[in-house]
Coordinates of C-alpha atoms and ligand atoms in Angstrom, one line a residue:
Y5 CA 47.1 210.0 -14.0
E6 CA 48.3 209.5 -10.5
N7 CA 46.5 211.7 -8.0
P8 CA 47.9 213.9 -6.7
P9 CA 50.5 214.2 -9.6
K10 CA 54.1 214.6 -8.7
I11 CA 55.5 217.7 -10.4
C12 CA 58.9 218.8 -11.6
C13 CA 60.2 221.7 -13.5
L14 CA 63.3 222.1 -15.7
G15 CA 64.6 225.6 -15.3
A16 CA 64.9 227.3 -11.9
G17 CA 64.8 230.9 -13.1
Y18 CA 62.6 233.9 -12.7
V19 CA 59.6 231.8 -13.8
G20 CA 60.3 228.3 -12.8
G21 CA 61.5 229.2 -9.2
P22 CA 58.5 231.4 -8.1
T23 CA 55.9 229.4 -10.0
M24 CA 56.8 226.1 -8.6
S25 CA 57.3 227.5 -5.1
V26 CA 53.7 228.8 -5.1
I27 CA 52.3 225.5 -6.5
A28 CA 54.1 223.7 -3.6
M29 CA 52.9 226.2 -1.0
K30 CA 49.3 226.0 -2.2
C31 CA 49.3 222.2 -2.7
P32 CA 51.1 220.8 0.4
N33 CA 50.4 217.2 -0.7
I34 CA 52.0 217.6 -4.1
K35 CA 55.7 216.9 -4.3
V36 CA 57.4 219.6 -6.4
T37 CA 61.0 219.4 -7.6
V38 CA 62.6 222.3 -9.4
C39 CA 65.7 221.4 -11.4
D40 CA 68.4 223.3 -13.2
L41 CA 71.7 222.5 -15.0
N42 CA 73.2 225.4 -13.2
E43 CA 74.5 224.1 -9.9
R44 CA 75.1 227.5 -8.4
R45 CA 71.5 228.5 -9.0
I46 CA 70.2 225.4 -7.3
A47 CA 72.6 225.9 -4.4
A48 CA 71.2 229.4 -4.0
W49 CA 67.6 228.2 -4.1
N50 CA 68.6 225.8 -1.2
S51 CA 70.3 228.7 0.8
D52 CA 69.1 231.7 2.7
T53 CA 70.1 234.0 -0.2
L54 CA 67.8 233.1 -3.1
P55 CA 69.1 233.7 -6.6
I56 CA 66.4 236.2 -7.5
Y57 CA 64.8 239.1 -5.5
E58 CA 61.0 239.1 -5.6
P59 CA 58.9 240.5 -2.8
G60 CA 57.2 237.7 -0.7
L61 CA 59.2 234.9 -2.4
Q62 CA 61.5 234.2 0.6
E63 CA 58.4 233.5 2.8
V64 CA 56.8 231.2 0.2
V65 CA 60.0 229.2 -0.3
E66 CA 60.7 228.9 3.5
E67 CA 57.2 227.6 4.1
A68 CA 57.4 224.8 1.5
R69 CA 61.1 224.0 1.1
G70 CA 62.0 220.6 2.5
R71 CA 58.3 219.8 3.1
N72 CA 57.1 219.3 -0.5
L73 CA 59.4 221.7 -2.4
F74 CA 62.8 220.6 -3.5
F75 CA 65.5 222.2 -5.6
S76 CA 67.9 219.7 -7.3
T77 CA 70.4 219.2 -10.1
D78 CA 69.3 215.6 -10.5
I79 CA 67.1 216.3 -13.6
D80 CA 66.9 212.6 -14.7
A81 CA 65.5 211.4 -11.3
A82 CA 62.9 214.2 -11.3
I83 CA 61.8 213.4 -14.8
R84 CA 61.5 209.6 -13.9
E85 CA 59.5 210.3 -10.8
C86 CA 57.1 212.9 -12.0
T87 CA 53.8 212.9 -13.9
I88 CA 53.8 216.6 -14.8
I89 CA 57.0 218.0 -16.2
F90 CA 57.2 221.7 -16.7
V91 CA 59.8 223.1 -19.1
S92 CA 60.7 226.7 -18.0
V93 CA 64.0 227.1 -19.6
N94 CA 65.2 230.4 -21.2
T95 CA 64.2 231.1 -24.8
P96 CA 66.2 234.2 -25.8
T97 CA 66.4 235.9 -29.1
K98 CA 68.7 234.2 -31.6
T99 CA 72.0 236.0 -32.0
S100 CA 73.2 234.3 -35.1
G101 CA 72.0 232.1 -38.0
I102 CA 68.6 232.1 -39.6
G103 CA 66.3 234.6 -37.9
A104 CA 69.1 236.2 -35.9
G105 CA 67.9 239.2 -33.9
E106 CA 64.3 238.1 -34.1
A107 CA 63.5 234.4 -33.9
A108 CA 63.5 232.6 -30.6
D109 CA 66.6 230.5 -29.8
L110 CA 65.1 227.1 -28.9
T111 CA 68.5 225.4 -28.1
Y112 CA 67.8 225.1 -24.4
W113 CA 64.3 224.2 -25.0
E114 CA 65.1 221.4 -27.4
L115 CA 67.9 220.0 -25.1
A116 CA 65.3 219.8 -22.4
A117 CA 62.8 218.0 -24.7
R118 CA 65.5 215.5 -25.7
R119 CA 66.5 214.9 -22.2
I120 CA 62.9 214.2 -21.2
A121 CA 62.5 211.8 -24.1
A122 CA 65.8 210.0 -23.3
V123 CA 64.9 209.5 -19.7
C124 CA 61.4 208.3 -20.4
N125 CA 62.8 205.9 -23.0
Q126 CA 65.2 204.3 -20.5
S127 CA 62.8 204.3 -17.7
E128 CA 61.3 200.9 -16.8
D129 CA 58.0 202.1 -15.4
K130 CA 56.2 203.6 -18.4
K131 CA 53.9 205.9 -16.4
P132 CA 52.2 208.5 -18.5
K133 CA 53.7 212.0 -18.6
I134 CA 52.3 215.4 -19.1
I135 CA 54.9 217.8 -20.6
V136 CA 54.1 221.4 -20.0
E137 CA 55.5 224.3 -22.0
K138 CA 56.0 227.1 -19.5
S139 CA 58.6 228.9 -21.5
T140 CA 57.4 231.4 -24.0
V141 CA 57.8 229.8 -27.4
P142 CA 56.8 230.4 -31.0
V143 CA 53.4 229.0 -32.1
K144 CA 53.6 225.3 -33.1
T145 CA 56.5 224.6 -30.7
A146 CA 54.3 222.0 -28.9
D147 CA 54.2 220.1 -32.2
A148 CA 58.0 220.0 -32.3
M149 CA 58.1 218.9 -28.7
A150 CA 55.7 216.0 -29.5
R151 CA 57.7 215.0 -32.5
V152 CA 61.0 214.8 -30.5
M153 CA 59.2 212.7 -27.9
Q154 CA 57.5 210.4 -30.5
A155 CA 60.8 209.8 -32.3
S156 CA 62.9 208.8 -29.3
C157 CA 60.6 207.8 -26.5
I158 CA 58.9 204.5 -27.2
G159 CA 56.2 203.0 -25.0
T160 CA 55.4 206.0 -22.8
D161 CA 52.1 207.8 -23.2
F162 CA 52.7 211.5 -23.2
Q163 CA 50.8 214.7 -23.8
V164 CA 52.3 218.1 -24.5
L165 CA 50.4 221.1 -23.1
S166 CA 51.0 224.8 -23.3
N167 CA 50.7 226.7 -20.0
P168 CA 52.2 230.1 -20.6
E169 CA 53.1 232.2 -17.6
F170 CA 51.8 235.7 -17.2
L171 CA 53.5 236.8 -14.0
A172 CA 55.4 240.1 -14.0
E173 CA 58.6 240.5 -12.2
G174 CA 58.4 242.5 -8.9
T175 CA 54.9 241.3 -8.4
A176 CA 55.4 237.6 -9.2
I177 CA 54.1 236.2 -6.0
E178 CA 51.0 238.4 -6.0
D179 CA 50.4 237.5 -9.6
L180 CA 50.7 233.8 -8.9
F181 CA 48.5 233.9 -5.8
Q182 CA 45.7 235.8 -7.7
P183 CA 46.2 235.4 -11.4
D184 CA 43.8 237.2 -13.8
R185 CA 43.8 233.9 -15.5
V186 CA 45.7 230.6 -15.9
L187 CA 45.8 229.4 -19.5
V188 CA 46.1 225.7 -20.3
G189 CA 46.2 224.7 -24.0
G190 CA 46.1 221.1 -25.1
P191 CA 45.3 218.7 -27.9
T192 CA 41.6 218.4 -28.6
T193 CA 41.7 214.6 -28.2
P194 CA 40.2 212.7 -25.2
Q195 CA 43.7 212.0 -24.0
G196 CA 44.6 215.7 -24.4
H197 CA 41.5 216.7 -22.6
A198 CA 42.4 214.4 -19.6
A199 CA 45.9 215.9 -19.4
V200 CA 44.5 219.4 -19.5
Q201 CA 42.1 218.6 -16.7
C202 CA 44.9 217.0 -14.6
L203 CA 47.0 220.2 -14.9
A204 CA 44.0 222.6 -14.5
N205 CA 43.0 220.8 -11.3
V206 CA 46.4 221.7 -9.8
Y207 CA 45.7 225.4 -10.3
R208 CA 42.0 225.0 -9.3
R209 CA 43.3 224.3 -5.7
W210 CA 43.6 228.1 -5.3
V211 CA 42.5 229.8 -8.5
P212 CA 38.8 230.2 -9.0
T213 CA 37.6 227.8 -11.7
E214 CA 36.3 230.5 -14.0
R215 CA 39.8 231.9 -14.2
V216 CA 41.3 228.7 -15.4
L217 CA 40.9 228.9 -19.1
T218 CA 41.4 226.0 -21.4
T219 CA 42.1 226.3 -25.2
N220 CA 43.7 224.4 -28.0
L221 CA 47.4 224.4 -28.1
W222 CA 48.0 227.0 -30.7
S223 CA 45.7 229.5 -29.1
A224 CA 47.5 229.2 -25.8
E225 CA 50.9 229.6 -27.4
L226 CA 49.8 232.6 -29.5
S227 CA 47.9 234.2 -26.5
K228 CA 51.2 234.6 -24.6
L229 CA 52.9 236.4 -27.5
T230 CA 49.8 238.5 -28.1
A231 CA 49.4 239.5 -24.5
N232 CA 52.9 240.8 -24.3
A233 CA 52.6 242.6 -27.7
F234 CA 49.4 244.4 -26.6
L235 CA 50.9 245.4 -23.2
A236 CA 54.1 246.7 -24.8
Q237 CA 52.1 248.4 -27.5
R238 CA 50.2 250.5 -24.9
I239 CA 53.6 251.7 -23.6
S240 CA 54.9 252.6 -27.0
S241 CA 51.6 254.3 -27.8
I242 CA 51.7 256.5 -24.7
N243 CA 55.4 257.1 -25.2
S244 CA 54.8 258.3 -28.8
I245 CA 52.2 260.7 -27.4
S246 CA 54.8 261.8 -24.7
A247 CA 56.9 263.4 -27.5
L248 CA 53.9 265.3 -28.8
C249 CA 53.1 266.4 -25.3
E250 CA 56.5 267.9 -24.8
V251 CA 56.2 270.1 -27.9
T252 CA 52.6 271.1 -27.4
G253 CA 52.4 271.9 -23.7
A254 CA 50.1 268.9 -23.0
N255 CA 51.0 266.8 -20.0
V256 CA 51.3 263.0 -20.6
T257 CA 50.2 262.1 -17.1
E258 CA 47.0 264.1 -17.6
V259 CA 46.4 262.7 -21.0
A260 CA 47.0 259.1 -19.8
N261 CA 44.5 259.7 -16.9
A262 CA 41.9 261.3 -19.2
I263 CA 42.0 258.4 -21.7
G264 CA 42.5 255.7 -19.0
V265 CA 39.2 256.5 -17.2
D266 CA 37.4 255.4 -20.4
S267 CA 36.6 251.8 -19.4
R268 CA 37.2 250.7 -23.0
I269 CA 40.8 251.8 -22.7
G270 CA 41.5 251.3 -18.9
P271 CA 44.1 252.9 -16.7
K272 CA 46.8 250.3 -16.6
F273 CA 50.1 250.2 -18.6
L274 CA 49.8 253.8 -19.7
K275 CA 52.7 255.2 -17.8
S276 CA 55.0 257.0 -20.1
S277 CA 58.7 256.2 -19.4
V278 CA 62.2 256.2 -20.7
G279 CA 61.1 253.0 -22.5
F280 CA 60.1 249.5 -21.6
G281 CA 62.7 246.9 -20.6
G282 CA 62.7 243.4 -19.2
S283 CA 63.5 240.0 -20.7
C284 CA 60.1 239.5 -22.3
F285 CA 58.5 242.4 -24.2
Q286 CA 61.2 242.9 -26.9
K287 CA 62.0 239.2 -27.2
D288 CA 58.4 238.2 -27.5
I289 CA 57.4 240.9 -30.0
L290 CA 60.5 240.1 -32.2
N291 CA 59.4 236.4 -32.0
L292 CA 55.9 237.4 -33.1
V293 CA 57.3 239.6 -35.9
Y294 CA 59.5 236.7 -37.1
L295 CA 56.5 234.3 -36.9
C296 CA 54.4 236.6 -39.0
R297 CA 57.1 236.9 -41.7
S298 CA 57.6 233.2 -41.7
F299 CA 53.9 232.7 -42.3
G300 CA 53.9 235.2 -45.2
L301 CA 52.3 238.1 -43.3
P302 CA 54.8 241.0 -43.7
E303 CA 52.2 243.7 -43.0
V304 CA 51.3 242.2 -39.7
A305 CA 55.0 241.8 -38.9
E306 CA 55.7 245.4 -39.7
Y307 CA 52.7 246.6 -37.6
W308 CA 54.1 245.0 -34.5
H309 CA 57.7 245.8 -35.3
Q310 CA 56.8 249.5 -34.8
V311 CA 56.3 248.9 -31.1
I312 CA 60.0 248.1 -30.8
V313 CA 61.0 250.9 -33.2
M314 CA 59.1 253.4 -31.0
N315 CA 60.7 252.0 -27.8
D316 CA 64.2 252.2 -29.2
W317 CA 63.5 255.8 -30.3
Q318 CA 62.2 256.7 -26.8
K319 CA 65.4 255.4 -25.1
A320 CA 67.6 257.2 -27.6
R321 CA 65.5 260.4 -27.3
F322 CA 65.9 260.4 -23.6
A323 CA 69.7 260.4 -23.7
R324 CA 69.7 262.9 -26.6
N325 CA 67.5 265.3 -24.6
M326 CA 69.8 265.0 -21.6
V327 CA 72.8 266.0 -23.7
S328 CA 71.1 268.8 -25.7
S329 CA 69.7 270.4 -22.6
M330 CA 73.1 270.3 -20.9
F331 CA 74.4 272.8 -23.5
N332 CA 75.1 270.0 -26.0
T333 CA 77.9 268.4 -24.1
V334 CA 78.3 266.1 -21.2
S335 CA 81.9 265.4 -21.8
G336 CA 83.8 265.0 -18.5
K337 CA 80.6 265.8 -16.6
K338 CA 79.4 263.6 -13.8
I339 CA 75.9 262.3 -14.3
A340 CA 74.0 260.4 -11.6
I341 CA 71.8 257.5 -12.6
L342 CA 69.2 256.5 -10.0
G343 CA 67.9 253.1 -10.7
F344 CA 69.4 250.5 -13.1
A345 CA 66.8 247.6 -12.9
F346 CA 64.3 247.4 -15.7
K347 CA 61.5 248.2 -13.2
K348 CA 61.1 248.6 -9.4
D349 CA 61.1 245.7 -6.9
T350 CA 63.4 243.5 -9.0
G351 CA 67.2 243.2 -9.3
D352 CA 66.8 242.1 -13.0
T353 CA 68.5 244.2 -15.6
R354 CA 67.7 242.2 -18.7
E355 CA 67.0 244.8 -21.5
T356 CA 66.8 247.6 -19.0
P357 CA 66.6 251.0 -20.6
A358 CA 69.4 252.1 -18.2
I359 CA 71.9 250.1 -20.3
D360 CA 71.0 252.1 -23.5
V361 CA 71.0 255.5 -21.7
C362 CA 74.3 254.8 -19.8
K363 CA 76.0 253.6 -23.0
A364 CA 74.8 256.7 -24.9
L365 CA 76.2 258.9 -22.1
I366 CA 79.4 257.0 -22.0
E367 CA 79.7 257.5 -25.7
E368 CA 79.4 261.3 -25.0
K369 CA 82.3 260.9 -22.6
A370 CA 80.3 261.5 -19.4
Q371 CA 81.3 260.2 -16.0
I372 CA 78.6 258.1 -14.5
G373 CA 77.6 257.5 -10.9
I374 CA 75.0 254.7 -10.5
F375 CA 72.9 253.8 -7.6
D376 CA 70.3 250.9 -7.5
P377 CA 69.0 249.4 -4.3
K378 CA 69.0 245.8 -5.7
V379 CA 71.3 245.4 -8.7
S380 CA 74.8 244.2 -7.9
R381 CA 77.9 246.0 -8.9
E382 CA 79.1 243.0 -10.9
Q383 CA 75.9 242.9 -12.9
I384 CA 76.1 246.6 -13.8
Y385 CA 79.7 246.2 -15.0
L386 CA 78.7 243.0 -16.9
D387 CA 75.9 244.9 -18.6
L388 CA 77.9 248.0 -19.5
G389 CA 81.0 246.1 -20.6
K390 CA 84.7 246.4 -19.7
E391 CA 85.2 249.6 -21.6
A392 CA 82.8 251.3 -19.1
M393 CA 84.9 250.4 -16.1
D394 CA 86.8 253.7 -15.8
K395 CA 83.7 255.8 -16.8
V396 CA 81.3 254.3 -14.3
Q397 CA 81.3 254.5 -10.5
I398 CA 78.8 252.4 -8.6
E399 CA 77.7 253.6 -5.2
D400 CA 75.8 252.1 -2.3
D401 CA 74.3 255.4 -1.4
P402 CA 72.1 257.6 -3.6
Y403 CA 73.5 260.8 -2.0
I404 CA 77.1 259.9 -2.9
A405 CA 76.0 258.9 -6.4
C406 CA 74.6 262.4 -6.9
S407 CA 77.3 264.3 -5.1
G408 CA 79.3 266.5 -7.5
A409 CA 77.0 265.6 -10.5
H410 CA 75.7 268.0 -13.1
A411 CA 72.6 266.0 -13.6
I412 CA 70.5 263.2 -12.2
A413 CA 68.5 260.8 -14.4
I414 CA 65.9 258.6 -12.7
L415 CA 65.6 255.4 -14.7
T416 CA 63.8 253.0 -12.4
E417 CA 60.7 254.0 -10.4
W418 CA 62.0 252.7 -7.0
D419 CA 59.7 254.1 -4.2
M420 CA 62.7 255.2 -2.2
F421 CA 63.6 257.9 -4.8
K422 CA 60.4 259.7 -4.0
T423 CA 61.5 260.5 -0.5
L424 CA 65.1 261.5 -1.1
D425 CA 66.1 264.8 0.4
F426 CA 66.5 266.7 -2.9
A427 CA 67.4 270.0 -1.2
K428 CA 70.4 268.2 0.3
I429 CA 71.2 266.6 -3.0
Y430 CA 71.0 269.9 -4.8
E431 CA 73.5 271.5 -2.4
S432 CA 76.0 268.8 -3.3
M433 CA 75.7 269.1 -7.1
Q434 CA 77.3 271.3 -9.8
K435 CA 75.2 274.2 -10.9
P436 CA 73.1 274.5 -12.9
A437 CA 71.8 271.2 -11.6
F438 CA 69.6 269.1 -13.9
M439 CA 66.9 266.5 -13.1
F440 CA 65.7 264.2 -15.8
D441 CA 62.8 262.1 -14.6
G442 CA 62.5 259.1 -16.8
R443 CA 59.6 257.6 -14.8
N444 CA 57.6 260.7 -13.8
I445 CA 57.8 259.8 -10.1
I446 CA 59.2 263.1 -8.8
D447 CA 57.3 266.3 -7.9
L448 CA 59.1 268.4 -10.5
E449 CA 57.6 271.7 -9.4
A450 CA 59.0 271.2 -5.9
L451 CA 62.4 270.5 -7.5
E452 CA 62.2 273.5 -9.6
K453 CA 61.6 275.6 -6.4
I454 CA 64.8 274.1 -5.0
G455 CA 66.6 275.4 -8.0
F456 CA 66.8 272.4 -10.3
N457 CA 66.4 272.6 -14.1
V458 CA 63.8 269.8 -14.5
W459 CA 62.6 267.6 -17.3
G460 CA 60.1 264.8 -17.2
V461 CA 59.0 262.5 -20.0
G462 CA 56.0 263.9 -21.7
K463 CA 56.1 267.2 -19.8
A464 CA 56.5 270.6 -21.3
S465 CA 59.9 272.0 -20.2
N466 CA 61.7 275.2 -20.7
I467 CA 65.1 273.5 -20.6
L468 CA 64.5 271.7 -23.9
P469 CA 65.9 272.0 -26.5
Y470 CA 68.9 274.0 -25.7
Ligands
LIG516 P1 65.9 232.3 -16.7 O1 67.1 232.5 -17.6 O2 65.8 233.1 -15.4 O3 65.8 230.8 -16.2 C1 65.9 229.7 -17.1 C2 66.7 228.6 -16.4 O4 66.7 227.4 -17.2 C3 68.2 228.9 -16.2 O5 68.5 228.8 -14.8 C4 68.9 227.8 -17.0 O6 70.1 227.4 -16.4 C5 67.9 226.7 -17.0 N1 68.1 225.7 -18.1 C6 68.4 225.9 -19.4 N2 68.4 224.8 -20.0 C7 68.0 223.8 -19.2 C8 67.8 222.4 -19.3 N3 68.0 221.7 -20.4 N4 67.5 221.7 -18.1 C9 67.3 222.4 -17.0 N5 67.5 223.7 -16.8 C10 67.8 224.4 -17.9 O7 64.6 232.6 -17.5 P2 63.2 233.0 -17.0 O8 63.1 234.5 -16.9 O9 62.7 232.2 -15.9 O10 62.3 232.6 -18.3 C11 62.0 231.3 -18.7 C12 61.0 231.3 -19.7 O11 59.7 231.9 -19.2 C13 61.3 232.1 -21.0 O12 60.8 231.4 -22.1 C14 60.6 233.4 -20.8 O13 60.2 234.0 -22.0 C15 59.3 233.0 -20.1 N6 58.7 234.0 -19.2 C16 59.5 234.8 -18.5 C17 58.9 235.8 -17.6 C18 59.7 236.7 -16.8 O14 59.1 237.6 -16.2 N7 61.0 236.5 -16.6 C19 57.5 235.8 -17.6 C20 56.7 235.0 -18.4 C21 57.4 234.0 -19.2
LIG517 C1 55.8 241.4 -18.6 C2 54.3 241.1 -18.6 O1 53.7 242.2 -17.9 C3 54.0 239.8 -18.0 O2 52.6 239.5 -18.0 C4 54.8 238.7 -18.7 O3 54.5 237.5 -18.1 C5 56.3 239.0 -18.7 O4 56.5 240.3 -19.3 P1 57.7 242.2 -16.8 O5 58.5 242.4 -18.0 O6 58.2 241.4 -15.7 O7 56.3 241.5 -17.3 O8 57.2 243.6 -16.2 P2 56.1 244.7 -16.7 O9 55.5 245.2 -15.5 O10 55.3 244.3 -17.8 O11 57.1 245.9 -17.2 C6 57.8 245.8 -18.4 C7 58.5 247.1 -18.7 O12 57.5 248.1 -19.1 C8 59.3 247.7 -17.5 O13 60.5 248.3 -18.0 C9 58.3 248.8 -17.0 O14 59.0 249.8 -16.3 C10 57.7 249.3 -18.3 N1 56.4 249.9 -18.1 C11 55.3 249.2 -17.7 C12 56.2 251.2 -18.6 O15 57.1 251.9 -19.0 N2 55.0 251.8 -18.4 C13 53.9 251.1 -17.9 O16 52.8 251.7 -17.8 C14 54.1 249.8 -17.5

């Protein structure tokens, strides 16, 4: 393979954009081109207002952009020029047809594969290509990719690798700078091995060698789904216990701490919450569930499906608790929602629990005031649908969002919420004033002293049930 290998990536989203920017920053002598079909997205990557918010991303892009990092809509030119072609397109859950609601929709992915094959086929110089699955895909997708290539791309030597991405939003740059591991799966042939080494060597420029793991293709593909399933399972497990805490007088934060110090369990991903959100957990678990069913393993499918069932229950339970503790009606009452993003330090709202909670409250005819420091007004209206327009007011100031409200629900753990002046907020609210902390970030005792009726997930409360 050419050394250093030129790199391009199809898909300039939450994964493609930050990942390629970090590769370019860490490897100044490698040319990296990030492509997308979406012209507006590429224009934004080339502007001062990047299309996604991620702490530290702006600095990384500014260092490398124009030097060895390029954002372009000329996908064919990038495919022709590059040795390593990442595919980081979206792979959402299918909404119709076979496997609807569970299986991964591979439409975008297959279009990308076919485009790579067509361009390589037409290209005169037949330099070898390494095609890298960066998107999260079902196990065996690399096989499909290879078959598409074989069928329509004659004369070009290519290898298909799986290199799943483990970054989390909000900490993407940190995660990419110092990943727990980089996983590269490839065919167990000498040619496959060479391709794996070529890609692994790119990461080894800044990631310690022992953290660059190499496996066979199917292990890499399955590890990604498994990692997300395990992480989400921890949240559903602690959330299930949160319900038990509420009725027994145990405190879920104390329980999480007590079990988390056991090194076999570990302290991370044990924060009880209104439920997990984000574009990955639900989609990837459903994908795993579908895969298990397809391979004739219904018990395994059902086991993992419970992680989703518990999460849906937790979101619904949160909204139900709000209504029941406010004397079984929120009709016509203003409720302030603090935080709409699925987690802090991102403007992303995909699968955010805030959508479920707001929709449930709207169904109960509440009036909603929403404040989120990073999510745009347009996005919130898009997520809640047109029918929400007259029920939802979006504010740029948390104090205005809470003014005149009967209750506040904290749905994202933004740091700024911890330092709000709750005495001032209390004064501006209807009484009795309620606080529902869906993230356990507020000192509820202090709020109780101010006069609030308080409820935190997994905390015993005297306001529940009414
Ligand atoms: P995204 O929707 O933000 O970005 C995908 C981009 O691909 C879009 O901009 C879309 O226009 C573009 N695209 C679609 N088809 C294309 C084509 N044929 N050619 C060029 N561009 C094309 O999605 P994302 O969040 O970046 O996720 C991408 C993949 O990475 C998914 O499979 C996801 O499961 C996985 N993943 C996501 C995360 C995360 O935190 N978001 C983390 C790990 C893995
Ligand atoms: C996740 C994985 O962490 C990452 O490795 C993978 O590449 C993509 O999917 P992401 O969805 O971006 O990342 O964020 P994550 O930090 O995992 O949070 C997901 C959801 O779980 C958020 O809604 C978060 O608030 C919630 N969460 C997380 C909890 O409720 N409790 C916890 O203890 C941790």
